[in-house]
Protein backbone atom coordinates (compact mmCIF):
# COMPACT_ATOMS: atom_id res chain seq x y z
CA UNK A 1 0.00 0.00 0.00
CA UNK A 2 1.27 3.46 -0.93
CA UNK A 3 -0.14 6.55 0.78
CA UNK A 4 0.54 10.04 -0.54
CA UNK A 5 0.79 12.62 2.24
CA UNK A 6 0.33 16.21 1.05
CA UNK A 7 1.23 19.41 2.87
CA UNK A 8 -0.57 22.39 1.35
CA UNK A 9 1.39 25.06 3.21
CA UNK A 10 4.07 26.94 1.27
CA UNK A 11 5.47 28.54 4.45
CA UNK A 12 9.05 27.84 5.62
CA UNK A 13 8.07 27.16 9.24
CA UNK A 14 4.83 25.39 8.42
CA UNK A 15 2.63 24.04 11.23
CA UNK A 16 0.94 21.81 8.67
CA UNK A 17 4.33 20.20 8.00
CA UNK A 18 4.35 19.20 11.70
CA UNK A 19 1.06 17.46 10.98
CA UNK A 20 2.27 15.70 7.81
CA UNK A 21 5.42 14.61 9.70
CA UNK A 22 3.22 13.07 12.41
CA UNK A 23 1.06 11.29 9.81
CA UNK A 24 4.21 10.04 8.05
CA UNK A 25 5.57 8.66 11.35
CA UNK A 26 2.28 6.84 11.99
CA UNK A 27 2.32 5.29 8.50
CA UNK A 28 6.04 4.41 8.81
CA UNK A 29 5.28 2.54 12.05
CA UNK A 30 2.82 0.39 10.08
CA UNK A 31 5.43 -0.28 7.37
CA UNK A 32 3.40 1.63 4.77
CA UNK A 33 5.21 3.34 1.90
CA UNK A 34 4.73 7.12 1.97
CA UNK A 35 4.80 9.33 -1.14
CA UNK A 36 5.05 13.05 -0.57
CA UNK A 37 4.06 16.45 -1.83
CA UNK A 38 5.00 19.54 0.17
CA UNK A 39 3.99 22.92 -1.25
CA UNK A 40 6.93 24.49 0.61
CA UNK A 41 9.57 22.25 -0.95
CA UNK A 42 8.14 21.23 -4.32
CA UNK A 43 7.73 24.48 -6.16
CA UNK A 44 5.06 24.10 -8.78
CA UNK A 45 4.41 26.67 -11.48
CA UNK A 46 1.06 28.43 -11.39
CA UNK A 47 -1.52 26.28 -13.15
CA UNK A 48 -2.33 27.90 -16.49
CA UNK A 49 -3.64 24.87 -18.34
CA UNK A 50 -0.61 24.86 -20.65
CA UNK A 51 0.65 21.54 -22.04
CA UNK A 52 4.30 22.56 -21.70
CA UNK A 53 3.93 22.95 -17.92
CA UNK A 54 3.29 19.21 -17.67
CA UNK A 55 7.03 18.71 -18.44
CA UNK A 56 8.04 20.76 -15.37
CA UNK A 57 9.96 18.35 -13.06
CA UNK A 58 7.82 19.20 -10.02
CA UNK A 59 4.60 18.72 -11.99
CA UNK A 60 5.94 15.38 -13.23
CA UNK A 61 6.84 14.38 -9.67
CA UNK A 62 3.38 15.33 -8.40
CA UNK A 63 1.56 13.45 -11.16
CA UNK A 64 3.80 10.37 -10.85
CA UNK A 65 3.28 10.14 -7.08
CA UNK A 66 -0.47 10.73 -7.32
CA UNK A 67 -0.74 8.03 -10.00
CA UNK A 68 1.16 5.52 -7.83
CA UNK A 69 -0.74 6.33 -4.64
CA UNK A 70 -3.46 3.97 -3.38
CA UNK A 71 -4.69 6.53 -0.84
CA UNK A 72 -4.14 10.13 0.24
CA UNK A 73 -3.83 12.17 3.40
CA UNK A 74 -4.35 15.77 2.34
CA UNK A 75 -3.36 18.42 4.89
CA UNK A 76 -3.87 22.15 4.57
CA UNK A 77 -3.58 25.22 6.71
CA UNK A 78 -6.75 27.29 6.87
CA UNK A 79 -6.11 30.55 5.06
CA UNK A 80 -9.02 33.03 4.91
CA UNK A 81 -11.62 30.35 5.59
CA UNK A 82 -10.41 27.93 2.91
CA UNK A 83 -7.56 25.61 1.91
CA UNK A 84 -4.27 27.23 0.89
CA UNK A 85 -3.99 28.55 -2.65
CA UNK A 86 -0.82 26.45 -3.03
CA UNK A 87 -2.74 23.23 -2.36
CA UNK A 88 -5.55 24.17 -4.73
CA UNK A 89 -2.95 24.98 -7.38
CA UNK A 90 -1.39 21.52 -6.92
CA UNK A 91 -4.80 19.83 -7.13
CA UNK A 92 -5.52 21.71 -10.37
CA UNK A 93 -2.62 19.83 -11.99
CA UNK A 94 -4.37 16.55 -11.08
CA UNK A 95 -7.67 15.06 -12.14
CA UNK A 96 -10.30 12.47 -11.34
CA UNK A 97 -8.11 9.64 -12.69
CA UNK A 98 -5.64 10.22 -9.84
CA UNK A 99 -8.25 10.11 -7.08
CA UNK A 100 -11.18 8.01 -8.29
CA UNK A 101 -11.99 5.20 -5.80
CA UNK A 102 -8.95 6.09 -3.69
CA UNK A 103 -9.55 6.58 0.06
CA UNK A 104 -8.64 10.11 1.12
CA UNK A 105 -8.32 11.55 4.60
CA UNK A 106 -8.56 15.30 5.14
CA UNK A 107 -6.74 17.23 7.86
CA UNK A 108 -6.20 20.90 8.56
CA UNK A 109 -4.38 23.29 10.85
CA UNK A 110 -6.15 26.48 11.90
CA UNK A 111 -5.02 29.48 13.87
CA UNK A 112 -6.63 28.30 17.12
CA UNK A 113 -10.06 28.39 18.70
CA UNK A 114 -12.47 26.94 16.16
CA UNK A 115 -10.22 27.51 13.14
CA UNK A 116 -9.62 24.82 10.53
CA UNK A 117 -13.14 23.55 9.90
CA UNK A 118 -13.73 25.88 6.93
CA UNK A 119 -10.59 24.57 5.21
CA UNK A 120 -11.85 21.01 5.74
CA UNK A 121 -15.27 21.82 4.27
CA UNK A 122 -13.61 23.55 1.32
CA UNK A 123 -11.28 20.55 0.75
CA UNK A 124 -14.23 18.16 0.94
CA UNK A 125 -16.06 20.08 -1.82
CA UNK A 126 -12.95 20.13 -4.03
CA UNK A 127 -12.13 16.45 -3.46
CA UNK A 128 -15.72 15.57 -4.35
CA UNK A 129 -14.97 17.26 -7.69
CA UNK A 130 -11.93 14.98 -8.06
CA UNK A 131 -13.98 11.81 -7.28
CA UNK A 132 -11.89 10.94 -4.21
CA UNK A 133 -13.35 8.53 -1.69
CA UNK A 134 -13.21 10.99 1.19
CA UNK A 135 -13.55 9.57 4.71
CA UNK A 136 -16.47 11.01 6.70
CA UNK A 137 -14.10 11.44 9.64
CA UNK A 138 -11.48 14.20 9.50
CA UNK A 139 -8.84 15.86 11.67
CA UNK A 140 -8.27 19.46 12.68
CA UNK A 141 -5.25 20.71 14.66
CA UNK A 142 -4.52 23.92 16.54
CA UNK A 143 -0.95 25.26 16.68
CA UNK A 144 -1.03 24.33 20.41
CA UNK A 145 -1.09 20.62 19.45
CA UNK A 146 2.66 20.85 18.70
CA UNK A 147 5.71 21.67 20.80
CA UNK A 148 8.42 24.08 19.67
CA UNK A 149 10.26 21.27 17.91
CA UNK A 150 7.14 20.43 15.89
CA UNK A 151 6.17 17.23 17.69
CA UNK A 152 2.48 16.59 18.24
CA UNK A 153 2.36 16.59 22.03
CA UNK A 154 -1.36 16.97 22.71
CA UNK A 155 -2.59 13.48 23.59
CA UNK A 156 -6.20 14.00 22.48
CA UNK A 157 -5.09 15.30 19.10
CA UNK A 158 -2.68 12.40 18.61
CA UNK A 159 -5.43 9.89 19.45
CA UNK A 160 -7.90 11.58 17.08
CA UNK A 161 -5.33 11.60 14.28
CA UNK A 162 -4.54 7.92 14.87
CA UNK A 163 -8.24 7.06 14.51
CA UNK A 164 -8.42 8.83 11.14
CA UNK A 165 -5.16 7.32 9.85
CA UNK A 166 -6.23 3.82 10.95
CA UNK A 167 -9.59 4.25 9.22
CA UNK A 168 -7.82 5.26 6.01
CA UNK A 169 -5.51 2.24 6.15
CA UNK A 170 -8.42 -0.17 6.89
CA UNK A 171 -10.54 1.14 4.02
CA UNK A 172 -7.57 1.05 1.63
CA UNK A 173 -6.85 -2.57 2.63
CA UNK A 174 -10.46 -3.55 1.89
CA UNK A 175 -10.38 -1.80 -1.49
CA UNK A 176 -7.03 -3.44 -2.35
CA UNK A 177 -8.77 -6.84 -2.10
CA UNK A 178 -10.62 -5.75 -5.27
CA UNK A 179 -13.87 -7.57 -4.64
CA UNK A 180 -15.74 -7.37 -7.91
CA UNK A 181 -19.33 -6.14 -7.81
CA UNK A 182 -21.45 -7.70 -10.54
C1 LIG B 1 -2.96 34.35 4.98
C2 LIG B 1 -3.43 33.66 6.23
C3 LIG B 1 -4.79 33.52 6.47
C4 LIG B 1 -5.25 32.84 7.60
N1 LIG B 1 -6.59 32.67 7.78
C5 LIG B 1 -7.03 31.89 8.81
C6 LIG B 1 -8.42 31.60 8.93
O1 LIG B 1 -9.25 32.01 8.16
N2 LIG B 1 -8.79 30.79 9.97
C7 LIG B 1 -7.89 30.28 10.88
O2 LIG B 1 -8.26 29.54 11.78
N3 LIG B 1 -6.56 30.58 10.77
C8 LIG B 1 -6.12 31.34 9.76
N4 LIG B 1 -4.78 31.60 9.63
C9 LIG B 1 -3.85 31.01 10.61
C10 LIG B 1 -3.24 29.71 10.05
O3 LIG B 1 -4.24 28.77 9.73
C11 LIG B 1 -2.32 29.09 11.08
O4 LIG B 1 -1.30 30.02 11.39
C12 LIG B 1 -1.71 27.80 10.58
O5 LIG B 1 -0.95 27.24 11.62
C13 LIG B 1 -0.85 28.05 9.37
O6 LIG B 1 -0.35 26.82 8.91
P1 LIG B 1 1.08 26.77 8.18
O7 LIG B 1 2.07 27.21 9.24
O8 LIG B 1 1.26 25.33 7.84
O9 LIG B 1 1.04 27.66 7.00
C14 LIG B 1 -4.31 32.32 8.53
C15 LIG B 1 -2.93 32.47 8.29
C16 LIG B 1 -2.50 33.13 7.16
C17 LIG B 1 -1.00 33.25 6.92
Coordinates of N, CA and C and ligand atoms in Angstrom, one line a residue:
X1 N 0.8 -1.2 0.0 CA 0.0 0.0 0.0 C 0.9 1.3 0.0
X2 N 0.5 2.2 -0.9 CA 1.3 3.5 -0.9 C 0.3 4.6 -0.6
X3 N 0.7 5.4 0.4 CA -0.1 6.5 0.8 C 0.6 7.8 0.5
X4 N -0.1 8.7 -0.2 CA 0.5 10.0 -0.5 C 0.1 11.0 0.5
X5 N 1.1 11.6 1.2 CA 0.8 12.6 2.2 C 1.1 14.0 1.7
X6 N 0.1 14.9 1.7 CA 0.3 16.2 1.0 C 0.3 17.3 2.1
X7 N 1.3 18.2 2.1 CA 1.2 19.4 2.9 C 0.9 20.6 2.0
X8 N -0.2 21.3 2.2 CA -0.6 22.4 1.3 C 0.0 23.7 1.7
X9 N 0.8 23.8 2.8 CA 1.4 25.1 3.2 C 2.7 25.4 2.5
X10 N 2.8 26.6 1.9 CA 4.1 26.9 1.3 C 5.0 27.6 2.2
X11 N 4.6 27.7 3.5 CA 5.5 28.5 4.4 C 6.7 27.7 4.9
X12 N 7.8 28.5 5.2 CA 9.0 27.8 5.6 C 8.8 27.1 6.9
X13 N 8.3 27.8 7.9 CA 8.1 27.2 9.2 C 6.6 26.7 9.4
X14 N 6.2 25.8 8.5 CA 4.8 25.4 8.4 C 4.4 24.5 9.6
X15 N 3.3 24.9 10.2 CA 2.6 24.0 11.2 C 2.0 22.8 10.6
X16 N 1.6 22.9 9.4 CA 0.9 21.8 8.7 C 2.0 20.7 8.4
X17 N 3.2 21.2 8.2 CA 4.3 20.2 8.0 C 4.5 19.4 9.3
X18 N 4.3 20.0 10.4 CA 4.4 19.2 11.7 C 3.3 18.1 11.7
X19 N 2.1 18.4 11.1 CA 1.1 17.5 11.0 C 1.4 16.4 10.0
X20 N 1.9 16.7 8.8 CA 2.3 15.7 7.8 C 3.4 14.8 8.3
X21 N 4.3 15.4 9.1 CA 5.4 14.6 9.7 C 4.8 13.6 10.7
X22 N 3.8 14.0 11.4 CA 3.2 13.1 12.4 C 2.5 11.9 11.7
X23 N 1.8 12.3 10.6 CA 1.1 11.3 9.8 C 2.1 10.3 9.2
X24 N 3.2 10.9 8.7 CA 4.2 10.0 8.0 C 4.8 9.1 9.1
X25 N 5.0 9.5 10.3 CA 5.6 8.7 11.3 C 4.6 7.5 11.6
X26 N 3.3 7.9 11.7 CA 2.3 6.8 12.0 C 2.2 5.8 10.9
X27 N 2.4 6.2 9.6 CA 2.3 5.3 8.5 C 3.6 4.5 8.5
X28 N 4.7 5.1 8.8 CA 6.0 4.4 8.8 C 6.0 3.3 9.8
X29 N 5.4 3.6 11.0 CA 5.3 2.5 12.0 C 4.5 1.3 11.6
X30 N 3.6 1.5 10.6 CA 2.8 0.4 10.1 C 3.5 -0.3 8.9
X31 N 4.7 0.3 8.5 CA 5.4 -0.3 7.4 C 4.8 0.1 6.0
X32 N 4.1 1.2 6.0 CA 3.4 1.6 4.8 C 4.3 2.6 4.0
X33 N 4.4 2.4 2.7 CA 5.2 3.3 1.9 C 4.5 4.7 1.8
X34 N 5.3 5.8 2.0 CA 4.7 7.1 2.0 C 5.3 7.9 0.8
X35 N 4.4 8.4 0.0 CA 4.8 9.3 -1.1 C 4.5 10.7 -0.7
X36 N 5.2 11.7 -1.1 CA 5.1 13.0 -0.6 C 4.8 14.1 -1.6
X37 N 4.1 15.1 -1.1 CA 4.1 16.4 -1.8 C 4.0 17.5 -0.7
X38 N 4.9 18.5 -0.8 CA 5.0 19.5 0.2 C 5.1 20.9 -0.6
X39 N 4.1 21.7 -0.5 CA 4.0 22.9 -1.3 C 5.1 23.9 -0.9
X40 N 5.8 23.7 0.2 CA 6.9 24.5 0.6 C 8.2 24.1 0.0
X41 N 8.3 22.8 -0.4 CA 9.6 22.2 -1.0 C 9.5 22.0 -2.5
X42 N 8.3 21.6 -2.9 CA 8.1 21.2 -4.3 C 7.4 22.4 -5.0
X43 N 8.3 23.2 -5.6 CA 7.7 24.5 -6.2 C 7.1 24.3 -7.5
X44 N 5.8 24.3 -7.5 CA 5.1 24.1 -8.8 C 4.9 25.4 -9.5
X45 N 4.8 25.4 -10.8 CA 4.4 26.7 -11.5 C 2.9 26.9 -11.2
X46 N 2.5 28.1 -11.5 CA 1.1 28.4 -11.4 C 0.3 27.7 -12.5
X47 N -0.8 27.0 -12.1 CA -1.5 26.3 -13.2 C -2.1 27.2 -14.2
X48 N -1.8 27.1 -15.4 CA -2.3 27.9 -16.5 C -3.0 27.1 -17.6
X49 N -3.0 25.7 -17.4 CA -3.6 24.9 -18.3 C -2.8 24.7 -19.6
X50 N -1.5 25.0 -19.5 CA -0.6 24.9 -20.6 C 0.0 23.5 -20.7
X51 N 0.1 22.9 -21.9 CA 0.6 21.5 -22.0 C 2.1 21.5 -21.6
X52 N 2.9 22.6 -22.0 CA 4.3 22.6 -21.7 C 4.6 22.5 -20.2
X53 N 3.7 23.0 -19.4 CA 3.9 23.0 -17.9 C 3.9 21.5 -17.4
X54 N 3.3 20.6 -18.1 CA 3.3 19.2 -17.7 C 4.7 18.6 -17.7
X55 N 5.6 19.2 -18.4 CA 7.0 18.7 -18.4 C 7.9 19.2 -17.3
X56 N 7.3 20.2 -16.5 CA 8.0 20.8 -15.4 C 8.3 19.6 -14.4
X57 N 9.6 19.5 -13.9 CA 10.0 18.4 -13.1 C 9.1 18.2 -11.8
X58 N 8.7 19.3 -11.2 CA 7.8 19.2 -10.0 C 6.4 18.8 -10.4
X59 N 5.9 19.2 -11.5 CA 4.6 18.7 -12.0 C 4.7 17.2 -12.3
X60 N 5.7 16.8 -12.9 CA 5.9 15.4 -13.2 C 6.0 14.6 -11.9
X61 N 6.7 15.1 -11.0 CA 6.8 14.4 -9.7 C 5.5 14.2 -9.0
X62 N 4.7 15.3 -9.0 CA 3.4 15.3 -8.4 C 2.5 14.3 -9.1
X63 N 2.5 14.3 -10.4 CA 1.6 13.5 -11.2 C 2.0 12.0 -11.0
X64 N 3.3 11.7 -11.0 CA 3.8 10.4 -10.9 C 3.4 9.8 -9.5
X65 N 3.6 10.6 -8.4 CA 3.3 10.1 -7.1 C 1.8 9.9 -6.9
X66 N 1.0 10.9 -7.5 CA -0.5 10.7 -7.3 C -1.0 9.5 -8.1
X67 N -0.3 9.2 -9.2 CA -0.7 8.0 -10.0 C -0.4 6.7 -9.2
X68 N 0.7 6.7 -8.6 CA 1.2 5.5 -7.8 C 0.4 5.3 -6.5
X69 N -0.1 6.4 -6.0 CA -0.7 6.3 -4.6 C -2.0 5.5 -4.7
X70 N -2.2 4.7 -3.6 CA -3.5 4.0 -3.4 C -4.4 4.8 -2.5
X71 N -3.9 5.7 -1.8 CA -4.7 6.5 -0.8 C -4.0 7.8 -0.6
X72 N -4.7 8.8 0.0 CA -4.1 10.1 0.2 C -4.5 10.6 1.7
X73 N -3.5 11.4 2.2 CA -3.8 12.2 3.4 C -3.5 13.6 3.0
X74 N -4.5 14.4 2.9 CA -4.4 15.8 2.3 C -4.5 16.8 3.5
X75 N -3.4 17.5 3.7 CA -3.4 18.4 4.9 C -3.2 19.9 4.4
X76 N -4.0 20.7 5.0 CA -3.9 22.2 4.6 C -4.0 23.1 5.8
X77 N -3.3 24.2 5.7 CA -3.6 25.2 6.7 C -4.9 25.9 6.3
X78 N -5.6 26.5 7.2 CA -6.7 27.3 6.9 C -6.3 28.7 6.6
X79 N -6.4 29.2 5.4 CA -6.1 30.6 5.1 C -7.4 31.2 4.6
X80 N -7.8 32.3 5.3 CA -9.0 33.0 4.9 C -10.2 32.1 4.7
X81 N -10.4 31.2 5.6 CA -11.6 30.3 5.6 C -11.6 29.3 4.5
X82 N -10.5 29.0 3.9 CA -10.4 27.9 2.9 C -9.1 27.2 3.0
X83 N -8.9 26.3 2.0 CA -7.6 25.6 1.9 C -6.6 26.6 1.4
X84 N -5.3 26.3 1.4 CA -4.3 27.2 0.9 C -4.4 27.3 -0.6
X85 N -4.0 28.4 -1.2 CA -4.0 28.6 -2.6 C -3.0 27.6 -3.3
X86 N -1.9 27.3 -2.5 CA -0.8 26.5 -3.0 C -1.4 25.0 -3.2
X87 N -2.2 24.6 -2.2 CA -2.7 23.2 -2.4 C -3.7 23.2 -3.5
X88 N -4.6 24.2 -3.6 CA -5.6 24.2 -4.7 C -4.8 24.2 -6.1
X89 N -3.7 24.9 -6.1 CA -3.0 25.0 -7.4 C -2.4 23.6 -7.7
X90 N -1.9 22.9 -6.7 CA -1.4 21.5 -6.9 C -2.5 20.6 -7.4
X91 N -3.7 20.7 -6.8 CA -4.8 19.8 -7.1 C -5.3 20.1 -8.6
X92 N -5.1 21.4 -9.0 CA -5.5 21.7 -10.4 C -4.7 21.0 -11.4
X93 N -3.5 20.6 -11.0 CA -2.6 19.8 -12.0 C -3.1 18.4 -12.1
X94 N -3.9 17.9 -11.1 CA -4.4 16.6 -11.1 C -5.8 16.5 -11.5
X95 N -6.3 15.2 -11.7 CA -7.7 15.1 -12.1 C -8.3 13.9 -11.5
X96 N -9.5 13.6 -11.9 CA -10.3 12.5 -11.3 C -9.6 11.1 -11.4
X97 N -8.8 10.9 -12.5 CA -8.1 9.6 -12.7 C -7.1 9.4 -11.6
X98 N -6.6 10.4 -10.9 CA -5.6 10.2 -9.8 C -6.3 9.9 -8.5
X99 N -7.6 10.2 -8.4 CA -8.2 10.1 -7.1 C -9.4 9.1 -7.1
X100 N -10.0 8.8 -8.2 CA -11.2 8.0 -8.3 C -11.0 6.7 -7.5
X101 N -12.0 6.4 -6.6 CA -12.0 5.2 -5.8 C -10.8 5.1 -4.9
X102 N -10.1 6.2 -4.6 CA -9.0 6.1 -3.7 C -9.3 6.8 -2.4
X103 N -9.2 6.0 -1.2 CA -9.5 6.6 0.1 C -8.7 7.8 0.3
X104 N -9.3 8.8 0.9 CA -8.6 10.1 1.1 C -9.1 10.7 2.5
X105 N -8.0 10.9 3.3 CA -8.3 11.6 4.6 C -8.0 13.0 4.5
X106 N -8.8 13.8 5.1 CA -8.6 15.3 5.1 C -8.2 15.8 6.5
X107 N -7.2 16.7 6.6 CA -6.7 17.2 7.9 C -6.3 18.7 7.7
X108 N -6.6 19.5 8.7 CA -6.2 20.9 8.6 C -5.5 21.4 9.8
X109 N -4.9 22.6 9.7 CA -4.4 23.3 10.8 C -4.9 24.7 10.8
X110 N -5.6 25.1 11.8 CA -6.2 26.5 11.9 C -5.3 27.3 12.9
X111 N -5.8 28.5 13.0 CA -5.0 29.5 13.9 C -5.3 29.3 15.4
X112 N -6.3 28.5 15.7 CA -6.6 28.3 17.1 C -8.1 28.5 17.3
X113 N -8.6 28.3 18.5 CA -10.1 28.4 18.7 C -10.8 27.4 17.9
X114 N -11.7 27.9 17.0 CA -12.5 26.9 16.2 C -12.0 26.9 14.7
X115 N -10.8 27.4 14.5 CA -10.2 27.5 13.1 C -9.9 26.1 12.5
X116 N -10.0 26.1 11.2 CA -9.6 24.8 10.5 C -10.8 24.1 9.9
X117 N -12.0 24.3 10.4 CA -13.1 23.6 9.9 C -13.5 24.0 8.5
X118 N -13.4 25.3 8.3 CA -13.7 25.9 6.9 C -12.8 25.3 5.8
X119 N -11.5 25.2 6.2 CA -10.6 24.6 5.2 C -11.0 23.1 4.9
X120 N -11.4 22.4 5.9 CA -11.9 21.0 5.7 C -13.1 20.9 4.8
X121 N -14.0 21.8 5.1 CA -15.3 21.8 4.3 C -14.9 22.2 2.8
X122 N -14.0 23.1 2.7 CA -13.6 23.5 1.3 C -12.9 22.4 0.6
X123 N -12.0 21.7 1.3 CA -11.3 20.6 0.7 C -12.2 19.4 0.4
X124 N -13.3 19.2 1.2 CA -14.2 18.2 0.9 C -15.0 18.4 -0.4
X125 N -15.4 19.7 -0.6 CA -16.1 20.1 -1.8 C -15.2 19.9 -3.0
X126 N -13.9 20.3 -2.9 CA -13.0 20.1 -4.0 C -12.7 18.7 -4.3
X127 N -12.5 17.9 -3.3 CA -12.1 16.5 -3.5 C -13.3 15.7 -4.0
X128 N -14.5 16.1 -3.7 CA -15.7 15.6 -4.3 C -15.6 15.8 -5.9
X129 N -15.1 16.9 -6.3 CA -15.0 17.3 -7.7 C -13.9 16.4 -8.3
X130 N -13.0 15.8 -7.5 CA -11.9 15.0 -8.1 C -12.3 13.5 -7.9
X131 N -13.5 13.2 -7.4 CA -14.0 11.8 -7.3 C -13.2 11.0 -6.2
X132 N -12.6 11.7 -5.3 CA -11.9 10.9 -4.2 C -12.9 10.3 -3.3
X133 N -12.5 9.2 -2.7 CA -13.4 8.5 -1.7 C -13.0 9.1 -0.3
X134 N -13.6 10.3 0.0 CA -13.2 11.0 1.2 C -13.8 10.4 2.4
X135 N -13.0 10.1 3.5 CA -13.6 9.6 4.7 C -14.5 10.6 5.3
X136 N -15.6 10.1 6.0 CA -16.5 11.0 6.7 C -15.7 11.7 7.9
X137 N -14.8 10.9 8.5 CA -14.1 11.4 9.6 C -13.0 12.3 9.1
X138 N -12.5 13.3 9.9 CA -11.5 14.2 9.5 C -10.7 14.7 10.7
X139 N -9.7 15.4 10.5 CA -8.8 15.9 11.7 C -8.5 17.3 11.5
X140 N -8.6 18.0 12.7 CA -8.3 19.5 12.7 C -7.3 19.8 13.9
X141 N -6.2 20.4 13.6 CA -5.3 20.7 14.7 C -5.2 22.2 14.9
X142 N -4.9 22.5 16.2 CA -4.5 23.9 16.5 C -3.0 24.0 16.6
X143 N -2.4 25.2 16.5 CA -0.9 25.3 16.7 C -0.5 24.7 18.0
X144 N -1.4 24.8 19.1 CA -1.0 24.3 20.4 C -0.9 22.8 20.5
X145 N -1.2 22.1 19.4 CA -1.1 20.6 19.5 C 0.4 20.2 19.4
X146 N 1.2 21.2 19.0 CA 2.7 20.8 18.7 C 3.6 21.6 19.7
X147 N 4.7 21.0 20.0 CA 5.7 21.7 20.8 C 6.6 22.5 19.9
X148 N 7.6 23.2 20.5 CA 8.4 24.1 19.7 C 9.3 23.3 18.7
X149 N 9.5 22.0 18.9 CA 10.3 21.3 17.9 C 9.4 20.7 16.8
X150 N 8.1 20.9 16.9 CA 7.1 20.4 15.9 C 6.5 19.1 16.2
X151 N 6.8 18.5 17.4 CA 6.2 17.2 17.7 C 4.7 17.4 18.2
X152 N 3.9 16.5 17.8 CA 2.5 16.6 18.2 C 2.5 16.1 19.7
X153 N 2.3 17.0 20.6 CA 2.4 16.6 22.0 C 1.0 16.5 22.7
X154 N 0.0 17.0 22.1 CA -1.4 17.0 22.7 C -1.9 15.6 22.5
X155 N -2.2 14.9 23.6 CA -2.6 13.5 23.6 C -3.9 13.3 22.8
X156 N -4.9 14.1 23.1 CA -6.2 14.0 22.5 C -6.1 14.1 21.0
X157 N -5.3 15.1 20.5 CA -5.1 15.3 19.1 C -4.4 14.1 18.5
X158 N -3.4 13.6 19.1 CA -2.7 12.4 18.6 C -3.6 11.2 18.5
X159 N -4.5 11.0 19.5 CA -5.4 9.9 19.4 C -6.4 10.1 18.3
X160 N -6.9 11.3 18.1 CA -7.9 11.6 17.1 C -7.3 11.3 15.7
X161 N -6.0 11.8 15.6 CA -5.3 11.6 14.3 C -5.1 10.1 14.0
X162 N -4.8 9.4 15.0 CA -4.5 7.9 14.9 C -5.8 7.2 14.4
X163 N -7.0 7.6 14.9 CA -8.2 7.1 14.5 C -8.5 7.3 13.0
X164 N -8.2 8.5 12.6 CA -8.4 8.8 11.1 C -7.4 8.1 10.2
X165 N -6.2 8.0 10.7 CA -5.2 7.3 9.8 C -5.5 5.8 9.8
X166 N -5.9 5.2 10.9 CA -6.2 3.8 10.9 C -7.4 3.5 10.0
X167 N -8.4 4.4 10.1 CA -9.6 4.2 9.2 C -9.2 4.3 7.7
X168 N -8.3 5.2 7.4 CA -7.8 5.3 6.0 C -7.1 4.0 5.6
X169 N -6.3 3.5 6.5 CA -5.5 2.2 6.2 C -6.5 1.0 6.0
X170 N -7.5 1.0 6.9 CA -8.4 -0.2 6.9 C -9.2 -0.1 5.6
X171 N -9.7 1.0 5.2 CA -10.5 1.1 4.0 C -9.7 0.8 2.8
X172 N -8.5 1.3 2.8 CA -7.6 1.1 1.6 C -7.3 -0.4 1.5
X173 N -7.1 -1.1 2.6 CA -6.9 -2.6 2.6 C -8.0 -3.3 2.0
X174 N -9.2 -2.9 2.4 CA -10.5 -3.5 1.9 C -10.5 -3.3 0.4
X175 N -10.3 -2.1 -0.1 CA -10.4 -1.8 -1.5 C -9.3 -2.6 -2.3
X176 N -8.1 -2.7 -1.7 CA -7.0 -3.4 -2.3 C -7.4 -4.9 -2.6
X177 N -8.4 -5.4 -1.9 CA -8.8 -6.8 -2.1 C -9.5 -7.0 -3.4
X178 N -10.0 -5.8 -3.9 CA -10.6 -5.8 -5.3 C -11.7 -6.7 -5.4
X179 N -12.7 -6.7 -4.5 CA -13.9 -7.6 -4.6 C -14.7 -7.0 -5.8
X180 N -15.0 -7.9 -6.7 CA -15.7 -7.4 -7.9 C -17.2 -7.3 -7.6
X181 N -17.9 -6.3 -8.0 CA -19.3 -6.1 -7.8 C -20.0 -6.4 -9.2
X182 N -20.8 -7.4 -9.2 CA -21.4 -7.7 -10.5 C -22.8 -7.0 -10.7
Ligands
LIG1 C1 -3.0 34.3 5.0 C2 -3.4 33.7 6.2 C3 -4.8 33.5 6.5 C4 -5.3 32.8 7.6 N1 -6.6 32.7 7.8 C5 -7.0 31.9 8.8 C6 -8.4 31.6 8.9 O1 -9.3 32.0 8.2 N2 -8.8 30.8 10.0 C7 -7.9 30.3 10.9 O2 -8.3 29.5 11.8 N3 -6.6 30.6 10.8 C8 -6.1 31.3 9.8 N4 -4.8 31.6 9.6 C9 -3.8 31.0 10.6 C10 -3.2 29.7 10.0 O3 -4.2 28.8 9.7 C11 -2.3 29.1 11.1 O4 -1.3 30.0 11.4 C12 -1.7 27.8 10.6 O5 -1.0 27.2 11.6 C13 -0.8 28.0 9.4 O6 -0.3 26.8 8.9 P1 1.1 26.8 8.2 O7 2.1 27.2 9.2 O8 1.3 25.3 7.8 O9 1.0 27.7 7.0 C14 -4.3 32.3 8.5 C15 -2.9 32.5 8.3 C16 -2.5 33.1 7.2 C17 -1.0 33.3 6.9

